[in-house]
Amino acid sequence: GPREEAVRYSSDSGRIWNLYSTAMSALNLTAKAVASARNAVAIAEREVAFGDAVAHRLDLAVYQYALASSLLDDRVQRGSPAEPVELLRKVIASLQAPQFQPLRDEIARAESFEIYSTARGDASSYISLLNRTHLRLARLYEGRGEGITARAK
């Protein structure tokens, strides 16, 4: 349909695929949301491989979080949370990697610890993503009856 035609013109953009995935999630088209989120992750992984910039790593983490969220929405219909849990763990590990240390230092200097509804800039995106990922992973563990593990996340 027209939705797919519009995406085809920017098929090399992870941001476009992530936006499309978000739209498909909002329309409860979870299979399309998952497929689109996978495209965004694949594009971002290539960008990180070619240029290991913090912005590329942050984009990849955002898209992995979005994919995990889409998979969790889809899981209601299809099955196991193993893949979304692994994706959320990857996001946390990535954000705690040494490449983000300068950004963490900047955040500490500014004493920023909020969860932003609309992130502006790398620092607020980083904080929001890290906090949301920890909370989402903890909720998954709590839902499985693993309260001790949930508190550790």
PDB file of C-alpha atoms in Angstrom:
ATOM      1  CA  GLY A   1       0.000   0.000   0.000  1.00  0.00           C
ATOM      2  CA  PRO A   2       0.978   3.653   0.193  1.00  0.00           C
ATOM      3  CA  ARG A   3       2.765   3.142   3.534  1.00  0.00           C
ATOM      4  CA  GLU A   4       5.224   0.677   2.028  1.00  0.00           C
ATOM      5  CA  GLU A   5       5.739   2.864  -1.046  1.00  0.00           C
ATOM      6  CA  ALA A   6       6.824   5.833   1.090  1.00  0.00           C
ATOM      7  CA  VAL A   7       9.336   3.741   3.050  1.00  0.00           C
ATOM      8  CA  ARG A   8      10.847   2.345  -0.135  1.00  0.00           C
ATOM      9  CA  TYR A   9      12.140   5.795  -1.079  1.00  0.00           C
ATOM     10  CA  SER A  10      14.229   6.000   2.108  1.00  0.00           C
ATOM     11  CA  SER A  11      14.925   2.322   2.636  1.00  0.00           C
ATOM     12  CA  ASP A  12      18.535   2.967   3.658  1.00  0.00           C
ATOM     13  CA  SER A  13      17.572   5.088   6.674  1.00  0.00           C
ATOM     14  CA  GLY A  14      17.376   3.440  10.083  1.00  0.00           C
ATOM     15  CA  ARG A  15      15.460   6.445  11.388  1.00  0.00           C
ATOM     16  CA  ILE A  16      12.761   6.047   8.742  1.00  0.00           C
ATOM     17  CA  TRP A  17      12.406   2.327   9.467  1.00  0.00           C
ATOM     18  CA  ASN A  18      12.226   3.035  13.205  1.00  0.00           C
ATOM     19  CA  LEU A  19       9.564   5.680  12.638  1.00  0.00           C
ATOM     20  CA  TYR A  20       7.632   3.274  10.421  1.00  0.00           C
ATOM     21  CA  SER A  21       7.915   0.598  13.110  1.00  0.00           C
ATOM     22  CA  THR A  22       6.527   3.001  15.698  1.00  0.00           C
ATOM     23  CA  ALA A  23       3.602   3.818  13.412  1.00  0.00           C
ATOM     24  CA  MET A  24       2.879   0.137  12.807  1.00  0.00           C
ATOM     25  CA  SER A  25       2.942  -0.492  16.567  1.00  0.00           C
ATOM     26  CA  ALA A  26       0.470   2.335  17.096  1.00  0.00           C
ATOM     27  CA  LEU A  27      -1.807   0.700  14.515  1.00  0.00           C
ATOM     28  CA  ASN A  28      -1.438  -2.703  16.269  1.00  0.00           C
ATOM     29  CA  LEU A  29       0.257  -4.151  13.186  1.00  0.00           C
ATOM     30  CA  THR A  30       2.872  -5.899  15.278  1.00  0.00           C
ATOM     31  CA  ALA A  31       4.329  -8.154  12.580  1.00  0.00           C
ATOM     32  CA  LYS A  32       5.064  -5.105  10.401  1.00  0.00           C
ATOM     33  CA  ALA A  33       6.381  -3.231  13.436  1.00  0.00           C
ATOM     34  CA  VAL A  34       8.809  -6.072  14.198  1.00  0.00           C
ATOM     35  CA  ALA A  35       9.970  -6.389  10.581  1.00  0.00           C
ATOM     36  CA  SER A  36      10.512  -2.637  10.290  1.00  0.00           C
ATOM     37  CA  ALA A  37      12.368  -2.495  13.610  1.00  0.00           C
ATOM     38  CA  ARG A  38      14.630  -5.334  12.425  1.00  0.00           C
ATOM     39  CA  ASN A  39      15.458  -3.263   9.319  1.00  0.00           C
ATOM     40  CA  ALA A  40      16.340  -0.261  11.495  1.00  0.00           C
ATOM     41  CA  VAL A  41      18.618  -2.406  13.685  1.00  0.00           C
ATOM     42  CA  ALA A  42      20.351  -3.962  10.654  1.00  0.00           C
ATOM     43  CA  ILE A  43      21.029  -0.541   9.121  1.00  0.00           C
ATOM     44  CA  ALA A  44      22.335   0.830  12.429  1.00  0.00           C
ATOM     45  CA  GLU A  45      24.591  -2.203  12.915  1.00  0.00           C
ATOM     46  CA  ARG A  46      26.171  -1.499   9.515  1.00  0.00           C
ATOM     47  CA  GLU A  47      26.625   2.182  10.437  1.00  0.00           C
ATOM     48  CA  VAL A  48      28.369   1.234  13.692  1.00  0.00           C
ATOM     49  CA  ALA A  49      30.605  -1.204  11.789  1.00  0.00           C
ATOM     50  CA  PHE A  50      31.668   1.527   9.331  1.00  0.00           C
ATOM     51  CA  GLY A  51      31.961   4.430  11.748  1.00  0.00           C
ATOM     52  CA  ASP A  52      31.979   3.773  15.479  1.00  0.00           C
ATOM     53  CA  ALA A  53      30.609   7.189  16.470  1.00  0.00           C
ATOM     54  CA  VAL A  54      28.679   7.637  19.716  1.00  0.00           C
ATOM     55  CA  ALA A  55      25.668   8.897  17.734  1.00  0.00           C
ATOM     56  CA  HIS A  56      25.626   5.673  15.669  1.00  0.00           C
ATOM     57  CA  ARG A  57      25.888   3.540  18.813  1.00  0.00           C
ATOM     58  CA  LEU A  58      23.091   5.517  20.434  1.00  0.00           C
ATOM     59  CA  ASP A  59      20.888   5.089  17.340  1.00  0.00           C
ATOM     60  CA  LEU A  60      21.552   1.340  17.402  1.00  0.00           C
ATOM     61  CA  ALA A  61      20.590   1.131  21.071  1.00  0.00           C
ATOM     62  CA  VAL A  62      17.374   3.097  20.417  1.00  0.00           C
ATOM     63  CA  TYR A  63      16.437   0.790  17.532  1.00  0.00           C
ATOM     64  CA  GLN A  64      17.241  -2.333  19.584  1.00  0.00           C
ATOM     65  CA  TYR A  65      14.991  -1.031  22.358  1.00  0.00           C
ATOM     66  CA  ALA A  66      12.226  -0.369  19.810  1.00  0.00           C
ATOM     67  CA  LEU A  67      12.652  -3.883  18.390  1.00  0.00           C
ATOM     68  CA  ALA A  68      12.428  -5.381  21.879  1.00  0.00           C
ATOM     69  CA  SER A  69       9.262  -3.378  22.508  1.00  0.00           C
ATOM     70  CA  SER A  70       7.726  -4.538  19.218  1.00  0.00           C
ATOM     71  CA  LEU A  71       8.638  -8.140  19.991  1.00  0.00           C
ATOM     72  CA  LEU A  72       7.056  -7.833  23.422  1.00  0.00           C
ATOM     73  CA  ASP A  73       3.860  -6.517  21.806  1.00  0.00           C
ATOM     74  CA  ASP A  74       3.991  -9.379  19.293  1.00  0.00           C
ATOM     75  CA  ARG A  75       4.770 -11.918  22.038  1.00  0.00           C
ATOM     76  CA  VAL A  76       1.243 -11.606  23.355  1.00  0.00           C
ATOM     77  CA  GLN A  77       0.248 -13.478  20.229  1.00  0.00           C
ATOM     78  CA  ARG A  78       3.297 -15.623  19.500  1.00  0.00           C
ATOM     79  CA  GLY A  79       5.556 -16.749  22.319  1.00  0.00           C
ATOM     80  CA  SER A  80       8.797 -16.364  24.235  1.00  0.00           C
ATOM     81  CA  PRO A  81      10.347 -13.202  25.678  1.00  0.00           C
ATOM     82  CA  ALA A  82      13.895 -14.570  25.200  1.00  0.00           C
ATOM     83  CA  GLU A  83      14.801 -12.338  22.239  1.00  0.00           C
ATOM     84  CA  PRO A  84      13.449  -9.085  23.737  1.00  0.00           C
ATOM     85  CA  VAL A  85      15.199  -9.811  27.047  1.00  0.00           C
ATOM     86  CA  GLU A  86      18.465 -10.375  25.189  1.00  0.00           C
ATOM     87  CA  LEU A  87      17.981  -7.146  23.213  1.00  0.00           C
ATOM     88  CA  LEU A  88      17.316  -5.155  26.388  1.00  0.00           C
ATOM     89  CA  ARG A  89      20.471  -6.633  27.945  1.00  0.00           C
ATOM     90  CA  LYS A  90      22.431  -5.625  24.830  1.00  0.00           C
ATOM     91  CA  VAL A  91      21.124  -2.070  25.085  1.00  0.00           C
ATOM     92  CA  ILE A  92      22.233  -1.808  28.721  1.00  0.00           C
ATOM     93  CA  ALA A  93      25.639  -3.360  27.979  1.00  0.00           C
ATOM     94  CA  SER A  94      26.143  -1.043  25.018  1.00  0.00           C
ATOM     95  CA  LEU A  95      25.224   2.063  26.994  1.00  0.00           C
ATOM     96  CA  GLN A  96      27.611   1.028  29.765  1.00  0.00           C
ATOM     97  CA  ALA A  97      30.487   0.487  27.291  1.00  0.00           C
ATOM     98  CA  PRO A  98      33.622   2.662  27.420  1.00  0.00           C
ATOM     99  CA  GLN A  99      32.616   4.475  24.205  1.00  0.00           C
ATOM    100  CA  PHE A 100      29.900   6.268  26.197  1.00  0.00           C
ATOM    101  CA  GLN A 101      32.191   7.363  29.042  1.00  0.00           C
ATOM    102  CA  PRO A 102      32.588  10.946  27.733  1.00  0.00           C
ATOM    103  CA  LEU A 103      28.801  11.227  27.525  1.00  0.00           C
ATOM    104  CA  ARG A 104      28.399   9.791  31.044  1.00  0.00           C
ATOM    105  CA  ASP A 105      30.964  12.344  32.278  1.00  0.00           C
ATOM    106  CA  GLU A 106      28.978  15.148  30.632  1.00  0.00           C
ATOM    107  CA  ILE A 107      25.777  13.862  32.262  1.00  0.00           C
ATOM    108  CA  ALA A 108      27.455  13.685  35.669  1.00  0.00           C
ATOM    109  CA  ARG A 109      28.725  17.248  35.322  1.00  0.00           C
ATOM    110  CA  ALA A 110      25.213  18.430  34.498  1.00  0.00           C
ATOM    111  CA  GLU A 111      23.687  16.143  37.152  1.00  0.00           C
ATOM    112  CA  SER A 112      20.996  14.960  34.732  1.00  0.00           C
ATOM    113  CA  PHE A 113      19.020  11.948  35.907  1.00  0.00           C
ATOM    114  CA  GLU A 114      15.560  12.513  34.454  1.00  0.00           C
ATOM    115  CA  ILE A 115      13.519  10.420  32.059  1.00  0.00           C
ATOM    116  CA  TYR A 116      12.553  12.713  29.233  1.00  0.00           C
ATOM    117  CA  SER A 117       9.355  12.194  27.270  1.00  0.00           C
ATOM    118  CA  THR A 118      11.021  13.919  24.319  1.00  0.00           C
ATOM    119  CA  ALA A 119      14.793  13.618  24.302  1.00  0.00           C
ATOM    120  CA  ARG A 120      16.856  16.467  22.903  1.00  0.00           C
ATOM    121  CA  GLY A 121      20.490  15.631  22.319  1.00  0.00           C
ATOM    122  CA  ASP A 122      22.694  12.669  23.082  1.00  0.00           C
ATOM    123  CA  ALA A 123      22.778  13.175  26.862  1.00  0.00           C
ATOM    124  CA  SER A 124      19.011  13.203  27.370  1.00  0.00           C
ATOM    125  CA  SER A 125      18.589  10.353  24.872  1.00  0.00           C
ATOM    126  CA  TYR A 126      21.196   8.329  26.733  1.00  0.00           C
ATOM    127  CA  ILE A 127      19.607   8.917  30.151  1.00  0.00           C
ATOM    128  CA  SER A 128      16.083   8.186  28.957  1.00  0.00           C
ATOM    129  CA  LEU A 129      17.071   5.063  27.060  1.00  0.00           C
ATOM    130  CA  LEU A 130      19.153   3.625  29.883  1.00  0.00           C
ATOM    131  CA  ASN A 131      16.432   4.271  32.482  1.00  0.00           C
ATOM    132  CA  ARG A 132      13.614   2.966  30.292  1.00  0.00           C
ATOM    133  CA  THR A 133      15.588  -0.152  29.384  1.00  0.00           C
ATOM    134  CA  HIS A 134      16.360  -0.957  33.026  1.00  0.00           C
ATOM    135  CA  LEU A 135      12.704  -0.455  33.968  1.00  0.00           C
ATOM    136  CA  ARG A 136      11.409  -2.555  31.048  1.00  0.00           C
ATOM    137  CA  LEU A 137      13.813  -5.400  31.785  1.00  0.00           C
ATOM    138  CA  ALA A 138      12.927  -5.316  35.495  1.00  0.00           C
ATOM    139  CA  ARG A 139       9.197  -5.501  34.635  1.00  0.00           C
ATOM    140  CA  LEU A 140       9.859  -8.558  32.473  1.00  0.00           C
ATOM    141  CA  TYR A 141      11.698 -10.266  35.318  1.00  0.00           C
ATOM    142  CA  GLU A 142       8.949  -9.347  37.792  1.00  0.00           C
ATOM    143  CA  GLY A 143       6.362 -10.753  35.392  1.00  0.00           C
ATOM    144  CA  ARG A 144       8.239 -14.049  35.406  1.00  0.00           C
ATOM    145  CA  GLY A 145       8.327 -14.095  39.210  1.00  0.00           C
ATOM    146  CA  GLU A 146      12.031 -13.248  39.402  1.00  0.00           C
ATOM    147  CA  GLY A 147      11.792 -10.374  41.889  1.00  0.00           C
ATOM    148  CA  ILE A 148      15.405 -10.553  43.043  1.00  0.00           C
ATOM    149  CA  THR A 149      16.687 -10.376  39.470  1.00  0.00           C
ATOM    150  CA  ALA A 150      14.222  -7.546  38.733  1.00  0.00           C
ATOM    151  CA  ARG A 151      15.573  -5.481  41.637  1.00  0.00           C
ATOM    152  CA  ALA A 152      19.132  -5.994  40.343  1.00  0.00           C
ATOM    153  CA  LYS A 153      18.180  -4.525  36.965  1.00  0.00           C
TER     154      LYS A 153
END
